[in-house]
Short mmCIF file of C-alpha atoms in Angstrom, two decimals:
data_model
loop_
_atom_site.label_atom_id
_atom_site.label_comp_id
_atom_site.label_asym_id
_atom_site.label_seq_id
_atom_site.Cartn_x
_atom_site.Cartn_y
_atom_site.Cartn_z
CA UNK B 26 -33.52 -73.07 204.67
CA UNK B 27 -32.28 -73.67 201.11
CA UNK B 28 -35.54 -72.21 199.74
CA UNK B 29 -35.07 -69.06 201.85
CA UNK B 30 -31.46 -68.71 200.69
CA UNK B 31 -32.57 -69.19 197.08
CA UNK B 32 -35.23 -66.45 197.42
CA UNK B 33 -32.75 -64.03 199.02
CA UNK B 34 -30.24 -64.72 196.25
CA UNK B 35 -32.85 -63.97 193.58
CA UNK B 36 -33.81 -60.74 195.32
CA UNK B 37 -30.16 -59.69 195.45
CA UNK B 38 -29.72 -60.37 191.72
CA UNK B 39 -32.84 -58.30 190.92
CA UNK B 40 -31.49 -55.40 192.97
CA UNK B 41 -28.13 -55.58 191.24
CA UNK B 42 -29.72 -55.72 187.79
CA UNK B 43 -32.29 -52.97 188.23
CA UNK B 44 -31.40 -50.90 191.28
CA UNK B 45 -28.07 -49.66 189.93
CA UNK B 46 -29.64 -48.59 186.66
CA UNK B 47 -31.98 -46.14 188.33
CA UNK B 48 -31.48 -42.67 186.88
CA UNK B 49 -32.25 -39.17 188.05
CA UNK B 50 -31.82 -35.68 186.63
CA UNK B 51 -29.63 -32.99 188.08
CA UNK B 52 -30.67 -29.32 188.24
CA UNK B 53 -29.48 -28.76 184.69
CA UNK B 54 -31.58 -31.61 183.32
CA UNK B 55 -28.72 -34.09 182.78
CA UNK B 56 -29.44 -37.74 183.39
CA UNK B 57 -27.12 -39.23 185.98
CA UNK B 58 -26.88 -42.85 187.02
CA UNK B 59 -27.18 -43.43 190.76
CA UNK B 60 -23.86 -45.29 190.53
CA UNK B 61 -22.09 -42.14 189.23
CA UNK B 62 -19.98 -40.35 191.79
CA UNK B 63 -20.10 -36.56 191.62
CA UNK B 64 -17.32 -34.49 193.11
CA UNK B 65 -17.22 -30.72 193.56
CA UNK B 66 -14.37 -28.20 193.59
CA UNK B 67 -14.23 -24.44 194.14
CA UNK B 68 -12.45 -21.76 192.12
CA UNK B 69 -12.16 -17.98 192.04
CA UNK B 70 -12.22 -17.50 188.28
CA UNK B 71 -12.74 -18.98 184.83
CA UNK B 72 -10.07 -18.56 182.15
CA UNK B 73 -10.87 -16.08 179.40
CA UNK B 74 -11.40 -17.41 175.88
CA UNK B 75 -12.41 -16.12 172.48
CA UNK B 76 -14.24 -19.02 170.86
CA UNK B 77 -16.94 -21.49 171.97
CA UNK B 78 -14.53 -24.24 170.88
CA UNK B 79 -12.54 -23.45 174.03
CA UNK B 80 -13.90 -24.96 177.25
CA UNK B 81 -14.90 -23.25 180.48
CA UNK B 82 -11.68 -23.72 182.38
CA UNK B 83 -11.74 -22.99 186.14
CA UNK B 84 -8.63 -21.45 187.72
CA UNK B 85 -7.25 -20.40 191.10
CA UNK B 86 -8.60 -23.22 193.31
CA UNK B 87 -9.84 -22.42 196.82
CA UNK B 88 -11.31 -24.46 199.66
CA UNK B 89 -15.01 -24.74 200.39
CA UNK B 90 -14.41 -22.67 203.53
CA UNK B 91 -12.59 -19.93 201.61
CA UNK B 92 -15.45 -19.86 199.09
CA UNK B 93 -17.83 -18.67 201.81
CA UNK B 94 -16.14 -15.25 201.89
CA UNK B 95 -15.93 -14.34 198.20
CA UNK B 96 -17.48 -14.64 194.76
CA UNK B 97 -16.58 -18.04 193.37
CA UNK B 98 -17.44 -20.91 191.04
CA UNK B 99 -18.54 -24.31 192.26
CA UNK B 100 -17.69 -26.93 189.66
CA UNK B 101 -19.23 -30.41 189.63
CA UNK B 102 -17.45 -33.35 187.98
CA UNK B 103 -18.70 -36.79 186.98
CA UNK B 104 -16.93 -40.07 187.70
CA UNK B 105 -14.80 -39.62 184.56
CA UNK B 106 -13.54 -36.22 185.71
CA UNK B 107 -15.64 -34.29 183.19
CA UNK B 108 -17.29 -31.01 184.16
CA UNK B 109 -21.06 -31.45 184.34
CA UNK B 110 -22.00 -28.13 185.94
CA UNK B 111 -20.49 -24.73 186.67
CA UNK B 112 -22.27 -22.51 189.22
CA UNK B 113 -21.44 -18.93 190.15
CA UNK B 114 -22.02 -17.87 193.77
CA UNK B 115 -21.96 -14.63 195.73
CA UNK B 116 -22.88 -14.26 199.40
CA UNK B 117 -23.64 -17.98 199.47
CA UNK B 118 -26.32 -17.65 196.75
CA UNK B 119 -26.36 -18.44 193.05
CA UNK B 120 -25.49 -15.23 191.24
CA UNK B 121 -25.95 -14.14 187.60
CA UNK B 122 -22.87 -11.87 187.37
CA UNK B 123 -20.59 -14.63 186.09
CA UNK B 124 -18.07 -14.95 183.27
CA UNK B 125 -20.79 -16.43 181.04
CA UNK B 126 -23.39 -13.85 182.10
CA UNK B 127 -25.73 -16.09 184.07
CA UNK B 128 -25.64 -18.28 187.21
CA UNK B 129 -25.44 -21.88 185.97
CA UNK B 130 -24.27 -23.85 182.96
CA UNK B 131 -24.92 -27.60 182.75
CA UNK B 132 -23.07 -29.97 180.43
CA UNK B 133 -24.56 -33.15 179.02
CA UNK B 134 -22.33 -35.67 177.24
CA UNK B 135 -23.69 -37.97 174.53
CA UNK B 136 -21.90 -40.27 172.11
CA UNK B 137 -21.23 -37.64 169.46
CA UNK B 138 -22.54 -34.51 171.16
CA UNK B 139 -21.89 -32.10 174.00
CA UNK B 140 -24.90 -30.03 175.05
CA UNK B 141 -24.62 -26.96 177.27
CA UNK B 142 -27.67 -25.31 178.81
CA UNK B 143 -27.86 -22.11 180.85
CA UNK B 144 -29.97 -21.27 183.92
CA UNK B 145 -30.46 -18.24 186.14
CA UNK B 146 -30.10 -17.96 189.93
CA UNK B 147 -33.50 -19.67 190.35
CA UNK B 148 -32.45 -22.53 188.03
CA UNK B 149 -34.88 -21.32 185.36
CA UNK B 150 -33.80 -21.49 181.68
CA UNK B 151 -31.87 -18.38 180.69
CA UNK B 152 -29.50 -16.99 178.05
CA UNK B 153 -25.70 -17.07 177.98
CA UNK B 154 -23.91 -13.76 177.34
CA UNK B 155 -20.51 -13.92 175.63
CA UNK B 156 -18.64 -11.36 173.54
CA UNK B 157 -18.14 -13.79 170.63
CA UNK B 158 -21.94 -14.08 170.32
CA UNK B 159 -22.74 -10.37 170.56
CA UNK B 160 -22.90 -7.33 172.84
CA UNK B 161 -26.53 -7.43 173.95
CA UNK B 162 -27.65 -8.08 177.51
CA UNK B 163 -30.00 -10.87 176.41
CA UNK B 164 -28.60 -12.71 173.40
CA UNK B 165 -31.33 -15.36 173.45
CA UNK B 166 -28.97 -18.36 173.44
CA UNK B 167 -30.10 -20.98 175.97
CA UNK B 168 -28.59 -24.13 174.48
CA UNK B 169 -25.36 -24.90 172.62
CA UNK B 170 -25.18 -28.23 170.75
CA UNK B 171 -21.65 -29.29 169.80
CA UNK B 172 -20.98 -32.15 167.39
CA UNK B 173 -17.85 -34.10 168.35
CA UNK B 174 -15.34 -36.01 166.26
CA UNK B 175 -14.09 -39.54 166.97
CA UNK B 176 -11.60 -38.16 169.50
CA UNK B 177 -14.25 -36.16 171.36
CA UNK B 178 -13.10 -32.82 169.99
CA UNK B 179 -15.59 -30.18 168.95
CA UNK B 180 -16.14 -29.96 165.20
CA UNK B 181 -19.31 -27.85 164.92
CA UNK B 182 -21.87 -25.87 166.93
CA UNK B 183 -25.45 -24.69 166.50
CA UNK B 184 -27.41 -22.53 168.95
CA UNK B 185 -30.97 -22.70 170.27
CA UNK B 186 -33.27 -20.41 172.21
CA UNK B 187 -35.55 -21.46 175.08
CA UNK B 188 -38.19 -22.60 172.56
CA UNK B 189 -35.62 -25.02 171.10
CA UNK B 190 -35.47 -23.06 167.84
CA UNK B 191 -32.11 -22.75 166.10
CA UNK B 192 -31.01 -19.10 166.07
CA UNK B 193 -28.21 -16.83 164.91
CA UNK B 194 -25.78 -14.86 167.04
CA UNK B 195 -26.09 -11.07 167.12
CA UNK B 196 -23.26 -11.04 164.54
CA UNK B 197 -25.34 -13.21 162.21
CA UNK B 198 -23.48 -16.51 162.72
CA UNK B 199 -25.78 -19.51 162.29
CA UNK B 200 -23.21 -22.28 162.59
CA UNK B 201 -19.62 -22.67 163.79
CA UNK B 202 -17.24 -25.20 162.25
CA UNK B 203 -13.80 -26.20 163.52
CA UNK B 204 -10.80 -28.11 162.31
CA UNK B 205 -8.55 -29.32 165.12
CA UNK B 206 -4.87 -29.21 164.16
CA UNK B 207 -3.42 -30.39 167.49
CA UNK B 208 -4.01 -30.01 171.24
CA UNK B 209 -3.10 -26.30 171.11
CA UNK B 210 -4.35 -25.18 167.70
CA UNK B 211 -7.62 -25.12 165.74
CA UNK B 212 -9.21 -23.33 162.78
CA UNK B 213 -12.60 -21.65 163.15
CA UNK B 214 -15.14 -20.80 160.50
CA UNK B 215 -18.23 -18.81 161.53
CA UNK B 216 -20.96 -19.29 158.93
CA UNK B 217 -24.06 -17.26 158.17
CA UNK B 218 -27.42 -18.89 157.47
CA UNK B 219 -26.74 -18.73 153.71
CA UNK B 220 -23.37 -20.45 154.18
CA UNK B 221 -21.20 -17.36 153.74
CA UNK B 222 -18.18 -16.93 155.97
CA UNK B 223 -18.67 -14.46 158.84
CA UNK B 224 -16.32 -12.47 161.09
CA UNK B 225 -15.05 -13.70 164.45
CA UNK B 226 -16.67 -10.68 166.15
CA UNK B 227 -16.89 -6.93 165.58
CA UNK B 228 -13.77 -6.09 167.63
CA UNK B 229 -11.73 -8.70 165.73
CA UNK B 230 -12.89 -8.62 162.10
CA UNK B 231 -11.20 -11.91 161.20
CA UNK B 232 -12.85 -14.45 158.89
CA UNK B 233 -11.22 -17.90 158.73
CA UNK B 234 -9.40 -17.72 162.06
CA UNK B 235 -6.45 -19.81 163.26
CA UNK B 236 -6.44 -19.89 167.07
CA UNK B 237 -3.65 -21.23 169.28
CA UNK B 238 -3.10 -21.61 173.02
CA UNK B 239 0.15 -21.51 175.00
CA UNK B 240 1.79 -24.29 177.05
CA UNK B 241 -0.58 -23.56 179.95
CA UNK B 242 -3.68 -23.72 177.75
CA UNK B 243 -4.28 -19.96 177.78
CA UNK B 244 -5.16 -18.02 174.61
CA UNK B 245 -2.02 -17.20 172.61
CA UNK B 246 -2.72 -16.10 169.02
CA UNK B 247 -5.68 -15.42 166.74
CA UNK B 248 -4.75 -15.14 163.06
CA UNK B 249 -6.81 -13.88 160.12
CA UNK B 250 -6.68 -16.08 157.02
CA UNK B 251 -9.31 -14.06 155.20
CA UNK B 252 -12.44 -15.35 153.51
CA UNK B 253 -10.71 -18.07 151.49
CA UNK B 254 -8.56 -19.34 154.38
CA UNK B 255 -5.45 -19.69 152.23
CA UNK B 256 -2.94 -17.29 153.78
CA UNK B 257 -2.38 -14.82 156.59
CA UNK B 258 -3.73 -11.39 155.53
CA UNK B 259 -4.59 -8.00 157.00
CA UNK B 260 -8.20 -7.73 158.11
CA UNK B 261 -10.45 -5.47 156.06
CA UNK B 262 -11.19 -2.83 158.72
CA UNK B 263 -8.84 -3.27 161.67
CA UNK B 264 -5.87 -3.71 159.30
CA UNK B 265 -4.19 -6.35 161.45
CA UNK B 266 -3.25 -9.90 160.47
CA UNK B 267 -3.10 -11.36 163.96
CA UNK B 268 -3.44 -10.56 167.64
CA UNK B 269 -1.01 -11.86 170.26
CA UNK B 270 -2.26 -12.44 173.84
CA UNK B 271 -0.26 -12.80 177.03
CA UNK B 272 -1.49 -14.36 180.30
CA UNK B 273 0.31 -14.67 183.62
CA UNK B 274 0.83 -17.91 185.56
CA UNK B 275 -2.56 -17.51 187.29
CA UNK B 276 -4.48 -17.19 184.04
CA UNK B 277 -5.00 -13.42 184.26
CA UNK B 278 -4.78 -11.59 180.93
CA UNK B 279 -1.74 -9.29 180.92
CA UNK B 280 -1.82 -7.75 177.43
CA UNK B 281 -2.68 -8.14 173.76
CA UNK B 282 -1.05 -6.65 170.67
CA UNK B 283 -1.93 -6.19 166.97
CA UNK B 284 0.47 -7.25 164.16
CA UNK B 285 0.76 -7.32 160.37
CA UNK B 286 1.66 -10.38 158.27
CA UNK B 287 5.38 -9.90 159.01
CA UNK B 288 4.96 -9.63 162.76
CA UNK B 289 5.32 -5.84 162.99
CA UNK B 290 3.14 -3.95 165.47
CA UNK B 291 0.27 -2.05 163.82
CA UNK B 292 -2.14 0.50 165.24
CA UNK B 293 -5.72 -0.73 165.38
CA UNK B 294 -8.00 0.99 162.86
CA UNK B 295 -11.70 1.74 163.18
CA UNK B 296 -13.93 -1.36 162.80
CA UNK B 297 -17.11 0.50 163.67
CA UNK B 298 -17.05 -0.74 167.26
CA UNK B 299 -14.97 0.21 170.32
CA UNK B 300 -11.97 2.50 170.45
CA UNK B 301 -8.95 2.33 168.13
CA UNK B 302 -5.63 4.08 167.46
CA UNK B 303 -3.39 1.79 169.51
CA UNK B 304 -1.27 -1.30 168.90
CA UNK B 305 -0.99 -2.58 172.46
CA UNK B 306 -3.39 -2.95 175.38
CA UNK B 307 -1.85 -3.66 178.77
CA UNK B 308 -3.50 -4.56 182.07
CA UNK B 309 -1.99 -3.66 185.44
CA UNK B 310 -3.19 -5.67 188.45
CA UNK B 311 -2.26 -5.05 192.06
CA UNK B 312 -2.91 -8.58 193.30
CA UNK B 313 -2.85 -11.02 190.34
CA UNK B 314 -2.28 -14.09 192.51
CA UNK B 315 -5.64 -13.61 194.25
CA UNK B 316 -7.62 -13.47 191.05
CA UNK B 317 -10.01 -11.04 192.73
CA UNK B 318 -8.33 -7.71 192.12
CA UNK B 319 -8.65 -4.62 194.26
CA UNK B 320 -7.70 -2.64 191.18
CA UNK B 321 -7.30 -3.16 187.43
CA UNK B 322 -5.85 -0.52 185.12
CA UNK B 323 -5.96 -0.57 181.32
CA UNK B 324 -3.41 1.48 179.37
CA UNK B 325 -2.67 1.85 175.64
CA UNK B 326 0.54 2.00 173.56
CA UNK B 327 1.10 2.62 169.84
CA UNK B 328 3.27 0.63 167.43
CA UNK B 329 6.29 2.66 168.56
CA UNK B 330 5.75 1.71 172.24
CA UNK B 331 4.56 5.20 173.21
CA UNK B 332 1.68 5.70 175.67
CA UNK B 333 -1.27 6.97 173.68
CA UNK B 334 -4.85 8.06 174.02
CA UNK B 335 -7.37 5.80 172.33
CA UNK B 336 -9.94 7.24 169.93
CA UNK B 337 -12.50 7.65 172.75
CA UNK B 338 -10.09 10.08 174.53
CA UNK B 339 -9.22 7.49 177.19
CA UNK B 340 -5.55 6.90 178.02
CA UNK B 341 -6.12 5.00 181.27
CA UNK B 342 -9.19 3.10 182.41
CA UNK B 343 -9.42 2.05 186.08
CA UNK B 344 -11.69 -0.61 187.54
CA UNK B 345 -12.16 -1.09 191.28
CA UNK B 346 -13.29 -4.19 193.21
CA UNK B 347 -14.48 -4.79 196.75
CA UNK B 348 -13.33 -7.62 199.05
CA UNK B 349 -16.06 -9.89 197.69
CA UNK B 350 -14.68 -9.53 194.16
CA UNK B 351 -17.52 -7.35 192.85
CA UNK B 352 -16.79 -4.49 190.45
CA UNK B 353 -17.69 -1.35 192.38
CA UNK B 354 -16.44 1.53 190.16
CA UNK B 355 -15.00 2.62 186.79
CA UNK B 356 -12.95 5.78 186.14
CA UNK B 357 -11.37 7.40 183.04
CA UNK B 358 -8.15 9.46 182.72
CA UNK B 359 -6.24 11.38 180.05
CA UNK B 360 -2.61 10.94 179.08
CA UNK B 361 -1.78 13.71 181.59
CA UNK B 362 -3.60 11.78 184.33
CA UNK B 363 -6.46 14.27 184.38
CA UNK B 364 -9.98 13.09 185.13
CA UNK B 365 -12.00 13.13 181.92
CA UNK B 366 -15.52 12.58 180.64
CA UNK B 367 -15.11 10.61 177.39
CA UNK B 368 -17.59 11.86 174.74
CA UNK B 369 -18.89 8.38 173.98
CA UNK B 370 -19.36 7.55 177.66
CA UNK B 371 -20.63 10.76 179.22
CA UNK B 372 -19.31 10.46 182.80
CA UNK B 373 -15.99 10.24 184.65
CA UNK B 374 -16.94 7.67 187.27
CA UNK B 375 -19.67 5.08 187.64
CA UNK B 376 -20.37 3.28 190.90
CA UNK B 377 -22.17 0.00 191.57
CA UNK B 378 -23.80 -0.73 194.91
CA UNK B 379 -24.90 -4.22 195.95
CA UNK B 380 -27.55 -5.60 198.28
CA UNK B 381 -26.99 -8.29 200.92
CA UNK B 382 -27.76 -11.00 198.34
CA UNK B 383 -24.91 -9.87 196.08
CA UNK B 384 -27.15 -8.36 193.39
CA UNK B 385 -26.65 -4.86 191.99
CA UNK B 386 -29.15 -2.56 193.68
CA UNK B 387 -27.98 0.83 192.37
CA UNK B 388 -25.67 2.46 189.80
CA UNK B 389 -24.59 6.11 190.04
CA UNK B 390 -22.77 8.33 187.52
CA UNK B 391 -20.44 11.24 188.44
CA UNK B 392 -18.56 14.05 186.70
CA UNK B 393 -14.93 15.01 187.36
CA UNK B 394 -15.96 17.15 190.36
CA UNK B 395 -17.76 14.28 192.07
CA UNK B 396 -21.24 15.57 191.25
CA UNK B 397 -24.00 13.39 189.91
CA UNK B 398 -24.30 13.63 186.14
CA UNK B 399 -26.83 12.29 183.67
CA UNK B 400 -25.73 9.27 181.66
CA UNK B 401 -26.36 10.27 178.01
CA UNK B 402 -27.58 6.78 177.10
CA UNK B 403 -30.81 7.17 179.08
CA UNK B 404 -30.57 10.55 180.86
CA UNK B 405 -30.29 8.96 184.31
CA UNK B 406 -27.76 9.76 187.01
CA UNK B 407 -29.08 7.07 189.37
CA UNK B 408 -30.49 3.70 188.34
CA UNK B 409 -32.13 1.55 191.02
CA UNK B 410 -33.07 -2.11 190.60
CA UNK B 411 -36.04 -3.34 192.63
CA UNK B 412 -36.26 -7.12 193.18
CA UNK B 413 -39.04 -9.49 194.21
CA UNK B 414 -38.63 -12.20 196.86
CA UNK B 415 -37.08 -14.55 194.28
CA UNK B 416 -34.43 -11.94 193.37
CA UNK B 417 -35.94 -11.30 189.94
CA UNK B 418 -35.92 -7.68 188.78
CA UNK B 419 -39.39 -6.32 189.49
CA UNK B 420 -38.83 -2.83 188.11
CA UNK B 421 -36.14 -0.25 187.34
CA UNK B 422 -36.33 3.24 188.84
CA UNK B 423 -34.31 6.12 187.36
CA UNK B 424 -33.43 9.58 188.70
CA UNK B 425 -31.65 12.53 187.12
CA UNK B 426 -28.69 14.40 188.63
CA UNK B 427 -31.07 16.41 190.86
CA UNK B 428 -32.54 13.09 192.07
CA UNK B 429 -35.84 13.77 190.36
CA UNK B 430 -37.66 10.58 189.34
CA UNK B 431 -37.65 9.98 185.57
CA UNK B 432 -40.68 8.52 183.88
CA UNK B 433 -40.37 6.00 181.07
#
């Protein structure tokens, strides 16, 4: 009997020593110990941010049952409460139309590194799409490797494509470096491959940038300290020293304004990208508490608080959503509330139509009389996306305003 008990005890010790150390990989490729507990939560939105230093922050929590009826994010946490995966869903399926431009981001934590990788709706390696990296549809960035300081804060970042080659952003940034001042403030330097300082992005032509968040952790200020980083100065093109952001209690962006070194409002000048000629941009939401808006209006004001028309002839831009949270239409209006066709856009209204899987199946462009009109960017009035059984785009079909098929 003692021999049997001794054998059983040895077997138990072996199981304790080796069984609990068994590891597996999650869908994003992260190694997880079988003893780690993973919990999941559901959210309607992610909080907007302007630098990769800032984390993906989920907001507006919902129940798993509520998530069945709307676009949402499923967020997985490890046993330490750290986010290890963020997944965007629509119609119960992984969906690429997320805040970061693809379906899944996985996070792997090492001693001095944080590694983020991006995957499409089929969990295949894909590229992130963020405005601080560029404007292109496919920016080529699959992996972000952050170096962390002793307190676990991000101090630098380099980017890699799917071939694991280090690459630049579309703005030419090869490396990001940060200096953390406190929990709500940091300094960013975007560096080119030759080591020269680069701009934050084309819309905000700031070099050494001081960025702060408010008491809720939402973006508050971005300040331009020029190329030498010594003092607050007007930017070279936009002619603003800082931009002030305002978010509501739910994390929805309400407005942003441009200022000089003394805090005075200044009208945005031409930076070579996007419209200009305004000092204030304000967003009007019908249902901010829901996060999924049935309408979002953008209006512009000058430094004297007068409603103005931006340089692209748009005074009011309207975005419509359906009950699932999908964007279904855009419209443009003048200061007199007349329907307009902005010269740089070429249509008054665009409509998106979705299939039962939540993917865009068709986009249509209309003039102010509700007639189909050709989009000047490619001459098409109707753009249809044809998918294979795995929901990958198989081909794109285009038609003109008379619904004649266009050939590539």
